[in-house]
Each structure stands twice: as structure tokens, then as C-alpha cells.
């Protein structure tokens, strides 16, 4: 499993992920020839988050037979794998064992980024909660004392805790996966 691949449900369900791997023929057709029996295959890996992910993927790909090298682009969440030979190396299965869901790159797939949608929703919930907590805090800042101050603190906590759990969910899942597999990442 990777250091910070957030899909815990994907990691627990590797059996079904393995059943939808692209065939060797699909990978060969999607790859492009670089000359001298060298081919390059571009994969989309949406769960790449940090430098540790890049190192994990590039190191694992370099260990595969017939793979010349791999380069991960963090900003586009793509892996370019250069390989030789007639037999396609099992790089998609290897990425799956590391906890990274990978598929052949297609430009139209990246337009529906679920992670981006989840992050935008998290920012909206966090902003809504922060605004309401600030409104409740005005009375405390104005000098409310005793039971009124305590009530507003409790109401603020009741707003903040679920908002924190929801808005931080993607980071908490990433940190949990890293800790569970004995690794560190920027979310721990």
C-alpha cells in the first residue's frame, strides 16, 4: 500500500480491482514507440499526493523486468513508463499492489476529478462552519460571561467537530493509510 493513497475501500477490495486491469494488448496499443524497441505507456494515477508517492512508484517500476524507467508527474497525476520487449511488464498490477489505482491515460477521464470535487465540498463545509462559529464568537469577544459564554462555546464545538471530521476526511484517510503501513507522509 502506498504512503498516502486515500482510497481505503480500494485497498480492501484489491480482488475486484485486479479483475478490471487492462490487458497486455490494450496496454501495447495505448503505448507509443520511442524507437529502438523502446515503448512508453502513460497511466493516470489519481491517488498520487506527495514526493513519497513519487519515490514509491518510480522505485517499484524500476524493479520490474524490461522497464527502463518511470517518471511521475505530480501536477498531472500521470506516470510515464518506458519499457522494452514483446512482453508487457505488469506495471498496472504492481501499482495496484502498492495501493495506487491506475488506468490508461485518457484526457476525457481527467475532467471528472472526484478528488477535486471532494476538496471543493470540504472547503465549502469548512467555510460555512467557520463563518457560523465566528458569528457565535462575537458575543464572547464582546464580554459575555458565565452560562452564556459556556453555551456559545459548546454550540461552537458542536459545529466545529463534524465540520472538522468532514472537511479533513481526505487527509485523515491518507494519514491512516500511511500509519497503518508503517510509513510517513505530509498528512501524518
Short mmCIF file of N, CA and C in Angstrom, two decimals:
data_model
loop_
_atom_site.label_atom_id
_atom_site.label_comp_id
_atom_site.label_asym_id
_atom_site.label_seq_id
_atom_site.Cartn_x
_atom_site.Cartn_y
_atom_site.Cartn_z
N UNK A 1 0.84 -1.18 0.00
CA UNK A 1 0.00 0.00 0.00
C UNK A 1 0.88 1.23 0.00
N UNK A 2 0.41 2.26 -0.57
CA UNK A 2 1.17 3.49 -0.68
C UNK A 2 1.16 4.26 0.63
N UNK A 3 1.95 5.28 0.68
CA UNK A 3 2.01 6.09 1.89
C UNK A 3 0.75 6.90 2.09
N UNK A 4 0.13 7.33 1.03
CA UNK A 4 -0.98 8.25 1.22
C UNK A 4 -2.10 8.08 0.21
N UNK A 5 -2.24 6.93 -0.39
CA UNK A 5 -3.37 6.71 -1.27
C UNK A 5 -4.63 6.73 -0.42
N UNK A 6 -5.57 7.66 -0.66
CA UNK A 6 -6.68 7.84 0.25
C UNK A 6 -7.77 6.79 0.14
N UNK A 7 -7.76 5.95 -0.86
CA UNK A 7 -8.86 5.01 -1.07
C UNK A 7 -8.74 3.78 -0.21
N UNK A 8 -9.13 3.84 1.06
CA UNK A 8 -9.07 2.67 1.93
C UNK A 8 -9.97 1.58 1.40
N UNK A 9 -11.14 1.95 0.88
CA UNK A 9 -12.04 0.94 0.33
C UNK A 9 -11.42 0.26 -0.88
N UNK A 10 -10.61 0.98 -1.64
CA UNK A 10 -9.93 0.37 -2.78
C UNK A 10 -8.88 -0.61 -2.31
N UNK A 11 -8.16 -0.27 -1.24
CA UNK A 11 -7.13 -1.15 -0.73
C UNK A 11 -7.72 -2.44 -0.17
N UNK A 12 -8.90 -2.35 0.40
CA UNK A 12 -9.55 -3.53 0.94
C UNK A 12 -10.18 -4.37 -0.15
N UNK A 13 -10.33 -3.84 -1.34
CA UNK A 13 -11.02 -4.52 -2.42
C UNK A 13 -10.11 -4.72 -3.63
N UNK A 14 -8.87 -5.15 -3.37
CA UNK A 14 -7.92 -5.32 -4.47
C UNK A 14 -8.32 -6.45 -5.40
N UNK A 15 -9.10 -7.42 -4.92
CA UNK A 15 -9.52 -8.52 -5.77
C UNK A 15 -10.34 -8.06 -6.94
N UNK A 16 -11.30 -7.17 -6.70
CA UNK A 16 -12.11 -6.68 -7.80
C UNK A 16 -11.33 -5.70 -8.67
N UNK A 17 -10.37 -4.99 -8.08
CA UNK A 17 -9.55 -4.06 -8.87
C UNK A 17 -8.69 -4.84 -9.86
N UNK A 18 -8.22 -6.02 -9.42
CA UNK A 18 -7.37 -6.82 -10.30
C UNK A 18 -8.15 -7.37 -11.48
N UNK A 19 -9.46 -7.53 -11.33
CA UNK A 19 -10.24 -8.11 -12.40
C UNK A 19 -10.50 -7.12 -13.54
N UNK A 20 -10.27 -5.84 -13.33
CA UNK A 20 -10.53 -4.85 -14.37
C UNK A 20 -9.23 -4.24 -14.92
N UNK A 21 -8.13 -4.93 -14.70
CA UNK A 21 -6.87 -4.43 -15.23
C UNK A 21 -6.89 -4.49 -16.75
N UNK A 22 -6.26 -3.52 -17.40
CA UNK A 22 -6.20 -3.57 -18.87
C UNK A 22 -5.35 -4.75 -19.32
N UNK A 23 -5.72 -5.33 -20.43
CA UNK A 23 -4.97 -6.48 -20.95
C UNK A 23 -3.63 -6.00 -21.53
N UNK A 24 -2.75 -6.96 -21.73
CA UNK A 24 -1.44 -6.64 -22.33
C UNK A 24 -1.61 -6.02 -23.71
N UNK A 25 -2.60 -6.52 -24.44
CA UNK A 25 -2.84 -5.99 -25.79
C UNK A 25 -3.32 -4.53 -25.72
N UNK A 26 -4.21 -4.22 -24.75
CA UNK A 26 -4.67 -2.84 -24.60
C UNK A 26 -3.51 -1.92 -24.23
N UNK A 27 -2.65 -2.38 -23.34
CA UNK A 27 -1.51 -1.56 -22.93
C UNK A 27 -0.57 -1.34 -24.11
N UNK A 28 -0.32 -2.40 -24.88
CA UNK A 28 0.56 -2.26 -26.04
C UNK A 28 -0.03 -1.28 -27.06
N UNK A 29 -1.34 -1.36 -27.30
CA UNK A 29 -1.98 -0.45 -28.25
C UNK A 29 -1.99 0.99 -27.75
N UNK A 30 -2.08 1.18 -26.43
CA UNK A 30 -2.10 2.53 -25.87
C UNK A 30 -0.70 3.12 -25.76
N UNK A 31 0.32 2.29 -25.85
CA UNK A 31 1.69 2.80 -25.73
C UNK A 31 2.16 3.34 -27.07
N UNK A 32 3.21 4.14 -27.02
CA UNK A 32 3.76 4.67 -28.26
C UNK A 32 5.23 4.25 -28.36
N UNK A 33 5.66 4.06 -29.57
CA UNK A 33 7.02 3.62 -29.83
C UNK A 33 7.97 4.82 -29.76
N UNK A 34 9.08 4.64 -29.06
CA UNK A 34 10.11 5.67 -28.97
C UNK A 34 11.32 5.31 -29.82
N UNK A 35 11.22 4.20 -30.57
CA UNK A 35 12.32 3.74 -31.40
C UNK A 35 13.23 2.79 -30.64
N UNK A 36 13.99 1.99 -31.39
CA UNK A 36 14.94 1.04 -30.82
C UNK A 36 14.27 0.09 -29.82
N UNK A 37 13.07 -0.40 -30.18
CA UNK A 37 12.30 -1.36 -29.37
C UNK A 37 11.91 -0.79 -28.00
N UNK A 38 11.93 0.52 -27.85
CA UNK A 38 11.54 1.17 -26.60
C UNK A 38 10.14 1.73 -26.76
N UNK A 39 9.28 1.47 -25.78
CA UNK A 39 7.90 1.95 -25.82
C UNK A 39 7.63 2.75 -24.55
N UNK A 40 6.63 3.63 -24.63
CA UNK A 40 6.21 4.41 -23.46
C UNK A 40 4.71 4.28 -23.29
N UNK A 41 4.30 4.01 -22.06
CA UNK A 41 2.89 3.93 -21.72
C UNK A 41 2.61 4.98 -20.67
N UNK A 42 1.56 5.77 -20.89
CA UNK A 42 1.15 6.79 -19.93
C UNK A 42 -0.05 6.28 -19.16
N UNK A 43 0.06 6.33 -17.82
CA UNK A 43 -1.02 5.90 -16.95
C UNK A 43 -1.49 7.07 -16.11
N UNK A 44 -2.76 7.11 -15.84
CA UNK A 44 -3.32 8.08 -14.92
C UNK A 44 -3.37 7.43 -13.55
N UNK A 45 -2.79 8.09 -12.55
CA UNK A 45 -2.75 7.58 -11.18
C UNK A 45 -3.28 8.69 -10.27
N UNK A 46 -4.60 8.76 -10.08
CA UNK A 46 -5.18 9.90 -9.37
C UNK A 46 -4.86 9.97 -7.88
N UNK A 47 -4.30 8.93 -7.29
CA UNK A 47 -4.05 8.94 -5.85
C UNK A 47 -2.64 9.38 -5.48
N UNK A 48 -1.87 9.92 -6.41
CA UNK A 48 -0.53 10.42 -6.12
C UNK A 48 -0.67 11.76 -5.41
N UNK A 49 0.00 11.92 -4.25
CA UNK A 49 -0.16 13.14 -3.46
C UNK A 49 1.13 13.86 -3.10
N UNK A 50 2.25 13.14 -3.03
CA UNK A 50 3.44 13.79 -2.48
C UNK A 50 4.71 13.16 -3.05
N UNK A 51 5.84 13.67 -2.59
CA UNK A 51 7.13 13.17 -3.06
C UNK A 51 7.35 11.71 -2.66
N UNK A 52 6.82 11.30 -1.52
CA UNK A 52 6.96 9.90 -1.11
C UNK A 52 6.22 8.98 -2.07
N UNK A 53 5.07 9.43 -2.56
CA UNK A 53 4.32 8.65 -3.56
C UNK A 53 5.16 8.50 -4.82
N UNK A 54 5.76 9.59 -5.26
CA UNK A 54 6.57 9.57 -6.47
C UNK A 54 7.72 8.59 -6.32
N UNK A 55 8.42 8.67 -5.20
CA UNK A 55 9.56 7.78 -4.95
C UNK A 55 9.11 6.32 -4.91
N UNK A 56 7.99 6.05 -4.25
CA UNK A 56 7.48 4.68 -4.16
C UNK A 56 7.17 4.12 -5.53
N UNK A 57 6.48 4.90 -6.34
CA UNK A 57 6.08 4.43 -7.68
C UNK A 57 7.29 4.26 -8.58
N UNK A 58 8.16 5.26 -8.64
CA UNK A 58 9.31 5.18 -9.53
C UNK A 58 10.25 4.04 -9.14
N UNK A 59 10.43 3.81 -7.84
CA UNK A 59 11.28 2.71 -7.39
C UNK A 59 10.68 1.36 -7.74
N UNK A 60 9.38 1.22 -7.52
CA UNK A 60 8.72 -0.06 -7.81
C UNK A 60 8.73 -0.36 -9.31
N UNK A 61 8.52 0.65 -10.12
CA UNK A 61 8.51 0.42 -11.57
C UNK A 61 9.91 0.06 -12.07
N UNK A 62 10.94 0.66 -11.50
CA UNK A 62 12.32 0.38 -11.93
C UNK A 62 12.72 -1.06 -11.61
N UNK A 63 12.08 -1.68 -10.64
CA UNK A 63 12.40 -3.06 -10.27
C UNK A 63 11.77 -4.10 -11.19
N UNK A 64 10.82 -3.69 -12.01
CA UNK A 64 10.15 -4.64 -12.91
C UNK A 64 11.06 -4.98 -14.09
N UNK A 65 10.97 -6.23 -14.54
CA UNK A 65 11.75 -6.67 -15.71
C UNK A 65 11.32 -5.89 -16.95
N UNK A 66 12.27 -5.55 -17.79
CA UNK A 66 12.07 -4.87 -19.07
C UNK A 66 11.63 -3.41 -18.94
N UNK A 67 11.56 -2.87 -17.74
CA UNK A 67 11.20 -1.46 -17.56
C UNK A 67 12.49 -0.65 -17.50
N UNK A 68 12.62 0.30 -18.40
CA UNK A 68 13.79 1.18 -18.46
C UNK A 68 13.72 2.28 -17.40
N UNK A 69 12.52 2.74 -17.12
CA UNK A 69 12.37 3.80 -16.13
C UNK A 69 10.94 4.32 -16.10
N UNK A 70 10.64 5.05 -15.07
CA UNK A 70 9.30 5.64 -14.92
C UNK A 70 9.46 7.04 -14.35
N UNK A 71 8.62 7.94 -14.82
CA UNK A 71 8.61 9.32 -14.32
C UNK A 71 7.19 9.65 -13.91
N UNK A 72 7.04 10.16 -12.70
CA UNK A 72 5.73 10.55 -12.19
C UNK A 72 5.63 12.06 -12.26
N UNK A 73 4.53 12.55 -12.79
CA UNK A 73 4.24 13.98 -12.83
C UNK A 73 3.16 14.24 -11.79
N UNK A 74 3.53 14.87 -10.69
CA UNK A 74 2.60 15.09 -9.58
C UNK A 74 1.46 16.02 -9.97
N UNK A 75 1.74 17.05 -10.74
CA UNK A 75 0.69 18.03 -11.07
C UNK A 75 -0.37 17.45 -11.99
N UNK A 76 0.01 16.55 -12.89
CA UNK A 76 -0.99 15.94 -13.78
C UNK A 76 -1.43 14.56 -13.30
N UNK A 77 -0.76 14.05 -12.25
CA UNK A 77 -1.06 12.73 -11.68
C UNK A 77 -0.95 11.63 -12.73
N UNK A 78 0.15 11.70 -13.48
CA UNK A 78 0.41 10.71 -14.52
C UNK A 78 1.77 10.05 -14.31
N UNK A 79 1.87 8.82 -14.78
CA UNK A 79 3.13 8.08 -14.76
C UNK A 79 3.47 7.71 -16.20
N UNK A 80 4.65 8.08 -16.64
CA UNK A 80 5.15 7.69 -17.97
C UNK A 80 6.17 6.57 -17.76
N UNK A 81 5.85 5.38 -18.28
CA UNK A 81 6.70 4.21 -18.09
C UNK A 81 7.32 3.83 -19.43
N UNK A 82 8.66 3.76 -19.45
CA UNK A 82 9.38 3.35 -20.66
C UNK A 82 9.80 1.90 -20.48
N UNK A 83 9.48 1.07 -21.47
CA UNK A 83 9.77 -0.36 -21.36
C UNK A 83 10.17 -0.95 -22.70
N UNK A 84 10.82 -2.11 -22.65
CA UNK A 84 11.31 -2.80 -23.85
C UNK A 84 10.73 -4.20 -23.90
N UNK A 85 10.76 -4.76 -25.11
CA UNK A 85 10.42 -6.17 -25.27
C UNK A 85 9.03 -6.40 -25.81
N UNK A 86 8.78 -7.69 -26.08
CA UNK A 86 7.48 -8.09 -26.61
C UNK A 86 6.45 -8.27 -25.50
N UNK A 87 6.92 -8.66 -24.32
CA UNK A 87 6.01 -8.91 -23.21
C UNK A 87 5.83 -7.62 -22.41
N UNK A 88 4.57 -7.25 -22.17
CA UNK A 88 4.27 -6.03 -21.42
C UNK A 88 4.52 -6.30 -19.94
N UNK A 89 5.36 -5.48 -19.28
CA UNK A 89 5.58 -5.66 -17.84
C UNK A 89 4.28 -5.44 -17.06
N UNK A 90 4.13 -6.08 -15.91
CA UNK A 90 2.88 -5.96 -15.14
C UNK A 90 2.84 -4.70 -14.28
N UNK A 91 3.02 -3.53 -14.90
CA UNK A 91 3.11 -2.32 -14.09
C UNK A 91 1.77 -1.90 -13.50
N UNK A 92 0.65 -2.15 -14.16
CA UNK A 92 -0.65 -1.76 -13.60
C UNK A 92 -0.95 -2.61 -12.36
N UNK A 93 -0.67 -3.91 -12.43
CA UNK A 93 -0.87 -4.79 -11.28
C UNK A 93 0.07 -4.41 -10.14
N UNK A 94 1.30 -4.04 -10.47
CA UNK A 94 2.26 -3.64 -9.45
C UNK A 94 1.80 -2.36 -8.74
N UNK A 95 1.29 -1.41 -9.50
CA UNK A 95 0.75 -0.19 -8.89
C UNK A 95 -0.44 -0.52 -8.00
N UNK A 96 -1.28 -1.45 -8.42
CA UNK A 96 -2.42 -1.88 -7.60
C UNK A 96 -1.98 -2.48 -6.29
N UNK A 97 -0.91 -3.28 -6.30
CA UNK A 97 -0.40 -3.86 -5.06
C UNK A 97 0.15 -2.79 -4.13
N UNK A 98 0.64 -1.69 -4.69
CA UNK A 98 1.13 -0.58 -3.87
C UNK A 98 -0.02 0.27 -3.31
N UNK A 99 -1.22 0.07 -3.84
CA UNK A 99 -2.38 0.83 -3.38
C UNK A 99 -2.77 1.97 -4.28
N UNK A 100 -2.17 2.04 -5.44
CA UNK A 100 -2.48 3.11 -6.39
C UNK A 100 -3.35 2.57 -7.51
N UNK A 101 -4.54 3.10 -7.61
CA UNK A 101 -5.41 2.73 -8.72
C UNK A 101 -4.85 3.39 -9.97
N UNK A 102 -4.59 2.60 -10.99
CA UNK A 102 -4.01 3.13 -12.23
C UNK A 102 -4.83 2.66 -13.41
N UNK A 103 -4.94 3.52 -14.40
CA UNK A 103 -5.62 3.15 -15.63
C UNK A 103 -4.94 3.88 -16.79
N UNK A 104 -5.17 3.37 -17.97
CA UNK A 104 -4.58 4.00 -19.15
C UNK A 104 -5.06 5.44 -19.24
N UNK A 105 -4.15 6.33 -19.55
CA UNK A 105 -4.49 7.75 -19.58
C UNK A 105 -5.41 8.06 -20.75
N UNK A 106 -6.47 8.78 -20.43
CA UNK A 106 -7.38 9.32 -21.44
C UNK A 106 -7.77 10.72 -20.99
N UNK A 107 -7.62 11.71 -21.84
CA UNK A 107 -7.84 13.11 -21.45
C UNK A 107 -9.24 13.36 -20.93
N UNK A 108 -10.25 12.71 -21.47
CA UNK A 108 -11.62 12.97 -21.04
C UNK A 108 -11.90 12.44 -19.64
N UNK A 109 -11.13 11.47 -19.16
CA UNK A 109 -11.35 10.93 -17.82
C UNK A 109 -10.95 11.96 -16.77
N UNK A 110 -9.88 12.70 -17.00
CA UNK A 110 -9.38 13.65 -16.01
C UNK A 110 -10.31 14.83 -15.78
N UNK A 111 -11.28 15.06 -16.65
CA UNK A 111 -12.20 16.18 -16.47
C UNK A 111 -13.13 15.96 -15.28
N UNK A 112 -13.42 14.72 -14.93
CA UNK A 112 -14.29 14.41 -13.81
C UNK A 112 -13.45 13.96 -12.63
N UNK A 113 -12.73 14.88 -12.03
CA UNK A 113 -11.82 14.57 -10.93
C UNK A 113 -12.61 14.51 -9.63
N UNK A 114 -12.80 13.31 -9.09
CA UNK A 114 -13.57 13.13 -7.86
C UNK A 114 -12.86 13.75 -6.66
N UNK A 115 -11.54 13.67 -6.63
CA UNK A 115 -10.79 14.25 -5.52
C UNK A 115 -10.96 15.76 -5.48
N UNK A 116 -10.91 16.41 -6.63
CA UNK A 116 -11.11 17.85 -6.67
C UNK A 116 -12.51 18.21 -6.19
N UNK A 117 -13.52 17.47 -6.61
CA UNK A 117 -14.89 17.73 -6.17
C UNK A 117 -15.01 17.55 -4.66
N UNK A 118 -14.35 16.52 -4.12
CA UNK A 118 -14.40 16.29 -2.67
C UNK A 118 -13.71 17.43 -1.92
N UNK A 119 -12.58 17.91 -2.43
CA UNK A 119 -11.87 19.01 -1.78
C UNK A 119 -12.67 20.31 -1.82
N UNK A 120 -13.34 20.59 -2.93
CA UNK A 120 -14.17 21.80 -3.03
C UNK A 120 -15.33 21.73 -2.04
N UNK A 121 -15.95 20.57 -1.93
CA UNK A 121 -17.04 20.39 -0.97
C UNK A 121 -16.52 20.56 0.47
N UNK A 122 -15.33 20.04 0.74
CA UNK A 122 -14.75 20.17 2.08
C UNK A 122 -14.47 21.63 2.42
N UNK A 123 -13.97 22.39 1.45
CA UNK A 123 -13.71 23.82 1.69
C UNK A 123 -15.03 24.56 1.95
N UNK A 124 -16.07 24.21 1.22
CA UNK A 124 -17.37 24.86 1.42
C UNK A 124 -17.92 24.58 2.82
N UNK A 125 -17.85 23.33 3.26
CA UNK A 125 -18.34 22.98 4.60
C UNK A 125 -17.50 23.67 5.67
N UNK A 126 -16.17 23.66 5.51
CA UNK A 126 -15.30 24.31 6.49
C UNK A 126 -15.55 25.82 6.54
N UNK A 127 -15.74 26.44 5.40
CA UNK A 127 -16.03 27.88 5.37
C UNK A 127 -17.35 28.22 6.02
N UNK A 128 -18.38 27.42 5.74
CA UNK A 128 -19.69 27.63 6.36
C UNK A 128 -19.59 27.50 7.88
N UNK A 129 -18.90 26.47 8.35
CA UNK A 129 -18.76 26.26 9.79
C UNK A 129 -17.95 27.39 10.42
N UNK A 130 -16.87 27.80 9.78
CA UNK A 130 -16.04 28.87 10.33
C UNK A 130 -16.82 30.17 10.44
N UNK A 131 -17.61 30.48 9.43
CA UNK A 131 -18.42 31.70 9.48
C UNK A 131 -19.41 31.69 10.63
N UNK A 132 -20.08 30.57 10.83
CA UNK A 132 -21.04 30.48 11.93
C UNK A 132 -20.37 30.52 13.29
N UNK A 133 -19.22 29.90 13.42
CA UNK A 133 -18.50 29.93 14.69
C UNK A 133 -18.03 31.35 14.99
N UNK A 134 -17.60 32.08 13.97
CA UNK A 134 -17.18 33.47 14.18
C UNK A 134 -18.36 34.33 14.62
N UNK A 135 -19.54 34.09 14.03
CA UNK A 135 -20.73 34.85 14.46
C UNK A 135 -21.07 34.57 15.92
N UNK A 136 -20.96 33.31 16.32
CA UNK A 136 -21.23 32.97 17.72
C UNK A 136 -20.17 33.54 18.65
N UNK A 137 -18.96 33.70 18.16
CA UNK A 137 -17.87 34.20 18.99
C UNK A 137 -17.95 35.69 19.24
N UNK A 138 -18.72 36.42 18.45
CA UNK A 138 -18.83 37.87 18.65
C UNK A 138 -19.31 38.18 20.06
N UNK A 139 -20.27 37.41 20.55
CA UNK A 139 -20.77 37.68 21.90
C UNK A 139 -19.71 37.39 22.95
N UNK A 140 -18.90 36.37 22.73
CA UNK A 140 -17.83 36.06 23.68
C UNK A 140 -16.78 37.17 23.64
N UNK A 141 -16.45 37.65 22.44
CA UNK A 141 -15.48 38.73 22.31
C UNK A 141 -16.00 40.03 22.92
N UNK A 142 -17.32 40.18 22.93
CA UNK A 142 -17.91 41.40 23.47
C UNK A 142 -18.03 41.38 24.98
N UNK A 143 -17.65 40.28 25.59
CA UNK A 143 -17.63 40.23 27.04
C UNK A 143 -18.69 39.36 27.68
N UNK A 144 -19.33 38.48 26.94
CA UNK A 144 -20.32 37.57 27.54
C UNK A 144 -19.63 36.72 28.60
N UNK A 145 -20.33 36.51 29.70
CA UNK A 145 -19.73 35.78 30.80
C UNK A 145 -20.63 34.65 31.25
N UNK A 146 -20.06 33.76 32.03
CA UNK A 146 -20.83 32.72 32.69
C UNK A 146 -21.48 31.74 31.74
N UNK A 147 -22.76 31.51 31.99
CA UNK A 147 -23.51 30.49 31.25
C UNK A 147 -23.63 30.82 29.77
N UNK A 148 -23.76 32.10 29.43
CA UNK A 148 -23.89 32.49 28.02
C UNK A 148 -22.61 32.15 27.25
N UNK A 149 -21.48 32.51 27.84
CA UNK A 149 -20.19 32.21 27.20
C UNK A 149 -20.01 30.70 27.03
N UNK A 150 -20.32 29.94 28.07
CA UNK A 150 -20.18 28.48 28.01
C UNK A 150 -21.10 27.87 26.96
N UNK A 151 -22.33 28.39 26.87
CA UNK A 151 -23.28 27.88 25.88
C UNK A 151 -22.75 28.12 24.46
N UNK A 152 -22.25 29.32 24.20
CA UNK A 152 -21.72 29.62 22.87
C UNK A 152 -20.47 28.79 22.55
N UNK A 153 -19.66 28.50 23.55
CA UNK A 153 -18.51 27.63 23.33
C UNK A 153 -18.96 26.22 22.96
N UNK A 154 -19.98 25.70 23.65
CA UNK A 154 -20.48 24.36 23.35
C UNK A 154 -21.14 24.30 21.96
N UNK A 155 -21.90 25.33 21.62
CA UNK A 155 -22.52 25.36 20.29
C UNK A 155 -21.44 25.43 19.21
N UNK A 156 -20.41 26.23 19.46
CA UNK A 156 -19.30 26.31 18.51
C UNK A 156 -18.61 24.96 18.35
N UNK A 157 -18.42 24.26 19.45
CA UNK A 157 -17.81 22.93 19.39
C UNK A 157 -18.69 21.96 18.62
N UNK A 158 -20.00 22.04 18.81
CA UNK A 158 -20.92 21.16 18.09
C UNK A 158 -20.91 21.43 16.58
N UNK A 159 -20.60 22.64 16.20
CA UNK A 159 -20.47 22.96 14.77
C UNK A 159 -19.10 22.53 14.26
N UNK A 160 -18.06 22.78 15.06
CA UNK A 160 -16.68 22.56 14.60
C UNK A 160 -16.32 21.09 14.45
N UNK A 161 -16.74 20.25 15.38
CA UNK A 161 -16.29 18.85 15.35
C UNK A 161 -16.76 18.11 14.09
N UNK A 162 -18.06 18.14 13.74
CA UNK A 162 -18.45 17.45 12.50
C UNK A 162 -17.85 18.11 11.25
N UNK A 163 -17.70 19.44 11.27
CA UNK A 163 -17.10 20.11 10.12
C UNK A 163 -15.65 19.69 9.95
N UNK A 164 -14.92 19.58 11.05
CA UNK A 164 -13.53 19.13 11.00
C UNK A 164 -13.45 17.70 10.49
N UNK A 165 -14.32 16.84 10.99
CA UNK A 165 -14.31 15.44 10.55
C UNK A 165 -14.61 15.33 9.05
N UNK A 166 -15.57 16.08 8.57
CA UNK A 166 -15.93 16.01 7.15
C UNK A 166 -14.87 16.66 6.27
N UNK A 167 -14.50 17.90 6.60
CA UNK A 167 -13.56 18.64 5.75
C UNK A 167 -12.17 18.03 5.76
N UNK A 168 -11.77 17.43 6.86
CA UNK A 168 -10.44 16.81 6.94
C UNK A 168 -10.42 15.35 6.55
N UNK A 169 -11.54 14.81 6.12
CA UNK A 169 -11.65 13.39 5.83
C UNK A 169 -10.62 12.86 4.86
N UNK A 170 -10.38 13.58 3.78
CA UNK A 170 -9.42 13.10 2.78
C UNK A 170 -8.01 13.03 3.37
N UNK A 171 -7.68 13.96 4.26
CA UNK A 171 -6.36 13.96 4.88
C UNK A 171 -6.27 12.90 5.98
N UNK A 172 -7.36 12.71 6.74
CA UNK A 172 -7.37 11.68 7.77
C UNK A 172 -7.24 10.29 7.16
N UNK A 173 -7.92 10.04 6.04
CA UNK A 173 -7.81 8.73 5.38
C UNK A 173 -6.38 8.50 4.89
N UNK A 174 -5.77 9.53 4.33
CA UNK A 174 -4.40 9.41 3.85
C UNK A 174 -3.44 9.14 5.02
N UNK A 175 -3.60 9.85 6.12
CA UNK A 175 -2.75 9.65 7.29
C UNK A 175 -2.94 8.25 7.87
N UNK A 176 -4.19 7.79 7.94
CA UNK A 176 -4.46 6.46 8.49
C UNK A 176 -3.79 5.39 7.63
N UNK A 177 -3.88 5.50 6.32
CA UNK A 177 -3.23 4.53 5.43
C UNK A 177 -1.72 4.54 5.63
N UNK A 178 -1.14 5.71 5.78
CA UNK A 178 0.31 5.79 5.98
C UNK A 178 0.71 5.13 7.29
N UNK A 179 0.01 5.44 8.37
CA UNK A 179 0.34 4.86 9.67
C UNK A 179 0.11 3.36 9.68
N UNK A 180 -0.95 2.92 9.05
CA UNK A 180 -1.29 1.50 9.03
C UNK A 180 -0.21 0.69 8.32
N UNK A 181 0.48 1.30 7.38
CA UNK A 181 1.51 0.59 6.63
C UNK A 181 2.92 1.00 7.03
N UNK A 182 3.05 1.65 8.18
CA UNK A 182 4.36 1.98 8.73
C UNK A 182 5.13 3.01 7.93
N UNK A 183 4.44 3.95 7.32
CA UNK A 183 5.10 4.99 6.54
C UNK A 183 4.68 6.35 7.05
N UNK A 184 5.43 7.35 6.63
CA UNK A 184 5.10 8.73 6.99
C UNK A 184 4.80 9.49 5.71
N UNK A 185 3.92 10.48 5.82
CA UNK A 185 3.66 11.37 4.70
C UNK A 185 3.31 12.74 5.25
N UNK A 186 2.95 13.65 4.38
CA UNK A 186 2.70 15.02 4.83
C UNK A 186 1.39 15.15 5.61
N UNK A 187 0.54 14.11 5.62
CA UNK A 187 -0.72 14.17 6.35
C UNK A 187 -0.62 13.61 7.77
N UNK A 188 0.52 12.99 8.11
CA UNK A 188 0.67 12.39 9.45
C UNK A 188 1.13 13.45 10.43
#
